GROMACS .gro file of C-alpha atoms in nm:
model
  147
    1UNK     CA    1  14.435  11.940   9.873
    2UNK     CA    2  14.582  12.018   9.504
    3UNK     CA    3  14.974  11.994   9.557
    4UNK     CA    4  15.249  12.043   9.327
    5UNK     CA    5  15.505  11.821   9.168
    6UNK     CA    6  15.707  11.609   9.368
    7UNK     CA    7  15.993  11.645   9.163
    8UNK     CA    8  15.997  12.013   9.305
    9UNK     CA    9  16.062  11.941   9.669
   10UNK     CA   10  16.368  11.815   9.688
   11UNK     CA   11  16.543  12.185   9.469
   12UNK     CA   12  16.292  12.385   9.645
   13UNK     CA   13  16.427  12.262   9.953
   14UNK     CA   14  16.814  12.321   9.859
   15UNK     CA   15  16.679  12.686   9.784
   16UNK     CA   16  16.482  12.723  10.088
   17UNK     CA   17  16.757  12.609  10.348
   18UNK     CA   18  17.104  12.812  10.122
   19UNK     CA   19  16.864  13.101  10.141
   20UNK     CA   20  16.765  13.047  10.507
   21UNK     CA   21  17.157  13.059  10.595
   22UNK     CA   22  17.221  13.350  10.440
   23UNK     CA   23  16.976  13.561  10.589
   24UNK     CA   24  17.074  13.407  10.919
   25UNK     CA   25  17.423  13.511  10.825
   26UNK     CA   26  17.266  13.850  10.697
   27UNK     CA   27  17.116  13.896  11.022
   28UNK     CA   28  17.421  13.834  11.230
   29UNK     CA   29  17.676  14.026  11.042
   30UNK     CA   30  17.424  14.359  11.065
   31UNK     CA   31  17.352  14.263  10.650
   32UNK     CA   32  17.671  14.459  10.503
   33UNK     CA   33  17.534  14.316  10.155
   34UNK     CA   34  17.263  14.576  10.178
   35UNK     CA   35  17.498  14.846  10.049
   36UNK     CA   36  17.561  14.659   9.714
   37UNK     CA   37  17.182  14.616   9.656
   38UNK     CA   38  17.082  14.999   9.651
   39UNK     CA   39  16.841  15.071   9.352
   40UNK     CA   40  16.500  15.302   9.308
   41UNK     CA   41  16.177  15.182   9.418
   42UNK     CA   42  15.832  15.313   9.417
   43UNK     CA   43  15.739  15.333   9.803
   44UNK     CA   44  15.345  15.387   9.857
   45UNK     CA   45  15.408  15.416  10.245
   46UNK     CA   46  15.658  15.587  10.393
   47UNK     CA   47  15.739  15.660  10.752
   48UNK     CA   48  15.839  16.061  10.702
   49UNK     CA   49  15.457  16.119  10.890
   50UNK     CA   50  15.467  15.919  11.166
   51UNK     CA   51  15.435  15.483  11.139
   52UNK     CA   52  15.153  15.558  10.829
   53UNK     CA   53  15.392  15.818  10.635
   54UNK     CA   54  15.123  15.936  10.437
   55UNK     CA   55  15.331  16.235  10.351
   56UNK     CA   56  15.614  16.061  10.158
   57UNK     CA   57  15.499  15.846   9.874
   58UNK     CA   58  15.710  15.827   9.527
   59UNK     CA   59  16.057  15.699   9.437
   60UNK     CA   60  16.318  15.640   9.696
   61UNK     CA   61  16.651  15.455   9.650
   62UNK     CA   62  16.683  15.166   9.892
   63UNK     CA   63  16.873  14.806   9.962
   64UNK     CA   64  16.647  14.565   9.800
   65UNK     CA   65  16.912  14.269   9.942
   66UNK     CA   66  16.672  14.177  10.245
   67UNK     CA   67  16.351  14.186  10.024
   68UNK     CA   68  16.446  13.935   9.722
   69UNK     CA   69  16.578  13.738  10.005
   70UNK     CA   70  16.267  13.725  10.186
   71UNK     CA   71  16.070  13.641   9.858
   72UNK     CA   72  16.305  13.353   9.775
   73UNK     CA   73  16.278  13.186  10.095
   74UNK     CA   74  15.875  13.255  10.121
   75UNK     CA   75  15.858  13.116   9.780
   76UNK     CA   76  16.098  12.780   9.772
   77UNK     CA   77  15.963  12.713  10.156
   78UNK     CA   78  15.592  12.755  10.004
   79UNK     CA   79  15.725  12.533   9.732
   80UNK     CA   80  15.920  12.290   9.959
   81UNK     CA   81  15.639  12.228  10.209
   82UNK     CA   82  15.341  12.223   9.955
   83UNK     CA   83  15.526  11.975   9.700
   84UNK     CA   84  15.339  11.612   9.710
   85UNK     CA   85  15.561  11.323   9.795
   86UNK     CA   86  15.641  11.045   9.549
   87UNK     CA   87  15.391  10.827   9.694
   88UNK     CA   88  15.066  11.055   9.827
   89UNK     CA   89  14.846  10.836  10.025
   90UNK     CA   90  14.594  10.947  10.348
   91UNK     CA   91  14.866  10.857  10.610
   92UNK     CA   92  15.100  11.135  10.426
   93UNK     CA   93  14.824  11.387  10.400
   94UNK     CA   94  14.748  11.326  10.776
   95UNK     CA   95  15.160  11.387  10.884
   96UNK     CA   96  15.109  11.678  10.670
   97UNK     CA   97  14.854  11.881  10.860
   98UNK     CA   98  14.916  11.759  11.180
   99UNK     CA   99  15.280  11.900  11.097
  100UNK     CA  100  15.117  12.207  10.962
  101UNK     CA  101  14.896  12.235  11.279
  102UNK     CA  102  15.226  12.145  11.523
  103UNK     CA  103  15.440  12.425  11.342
  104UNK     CA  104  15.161  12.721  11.366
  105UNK     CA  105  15.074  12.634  11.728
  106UNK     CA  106  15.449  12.651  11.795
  107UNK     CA  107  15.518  12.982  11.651
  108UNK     CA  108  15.237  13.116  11.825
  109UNK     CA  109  15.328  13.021  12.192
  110UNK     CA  110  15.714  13.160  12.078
  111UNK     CA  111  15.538  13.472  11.975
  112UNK     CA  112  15.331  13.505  12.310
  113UNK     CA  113  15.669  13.449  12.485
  114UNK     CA  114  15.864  13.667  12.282
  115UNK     CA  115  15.608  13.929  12.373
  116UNK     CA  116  15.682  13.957  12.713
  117UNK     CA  117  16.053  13.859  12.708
  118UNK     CA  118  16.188  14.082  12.444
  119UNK     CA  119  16.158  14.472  12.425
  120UNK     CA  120  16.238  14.776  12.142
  121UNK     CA  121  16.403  14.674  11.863
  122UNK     CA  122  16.508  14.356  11.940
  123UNK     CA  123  16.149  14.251  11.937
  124UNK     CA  124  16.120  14.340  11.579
  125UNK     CA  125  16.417  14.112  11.455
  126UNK     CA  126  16.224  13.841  11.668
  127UNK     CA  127  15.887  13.892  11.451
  128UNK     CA  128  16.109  13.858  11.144
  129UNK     CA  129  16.248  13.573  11.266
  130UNK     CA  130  15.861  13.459  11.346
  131UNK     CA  131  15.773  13.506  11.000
  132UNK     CA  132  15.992  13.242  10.853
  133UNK     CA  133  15.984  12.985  11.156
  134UNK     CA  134  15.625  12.825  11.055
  135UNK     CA  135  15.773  12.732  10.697
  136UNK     CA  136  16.124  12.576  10.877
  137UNK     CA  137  15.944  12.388  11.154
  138UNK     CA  138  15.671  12.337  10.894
  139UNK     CA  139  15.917  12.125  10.688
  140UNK     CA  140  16.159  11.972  10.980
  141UNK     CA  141  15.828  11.809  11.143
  142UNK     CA  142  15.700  11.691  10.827
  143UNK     CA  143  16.061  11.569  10.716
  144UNK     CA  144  16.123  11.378  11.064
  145UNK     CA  145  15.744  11.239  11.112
  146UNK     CA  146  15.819  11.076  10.727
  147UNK     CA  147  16.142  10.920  10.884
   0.00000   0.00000   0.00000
């Protein structure tokens, strides 16, 4: 497996976990930040029509707060968790995908419980939370099997 530059991991990881508190803080406090943020986009779906809104394509304004906030933590976890170590031997590669494996198995089962525990809305915020949780347990398993 080609990974990147091990002096990456340790800033990616600063980036990933600042980033991961404020959306946790965005979350919480109902993202009042998203107000500052408004600015024109180009939407190709919209949801005028029905979930598909094929009826509503062109520019809209919208809060872009919660979507360069989802790319930086995407990005510096992606960085974070695919950055080699100092020393890369087989034993290290090993902890690596049997973190990898550990995290994704994880998420799943939360998903499949989170599917029959929590309804509406409140379901949807759980997905979103489900999105980032592979990277985060991805790296804390990794971080405390290296320990």
């Amino acid at each position: 497996m080609r990974l990147l530059n091990h002096k990456l991991k340790w800033p990616s990881m600063v980036v990933f976990y600042a980033s991961l508190a404020t959306g946790i803080i965005a979350i919480s406090t109902e993202n009042q930040l998203d107000e500052i943020w408004k600015v024109p986009v180009y939407q190709i779906i919209g949801d005028e029509f029905g979930f598909w809104g094929m009826g509503k394509r062109g520019w809209t304004e919208t809060a872009i707060f919660n979507d360069l906030l989802t790319v930086i933590i995407i990005v510096s976890g992606l960085i974070a968790s695919f950055s080699r170590e100092k020393i890369e031997d087989e034993l290290i590669s090993k902890i690596r995908l049997e973190s990898l494996s550990t995290a994704i198995v994880i998420n799943y089962i939360l998903v499949l419980i989170a599917n029959f525990l929590i309804f509406d809305l409140s379901f949807l915020t759980a997905l979103i939370v489900f999105l980032f949780a592979p990277l985060v347990m991805f790296n804390l398993i990794f971080q405390v099997r290296l320990s």
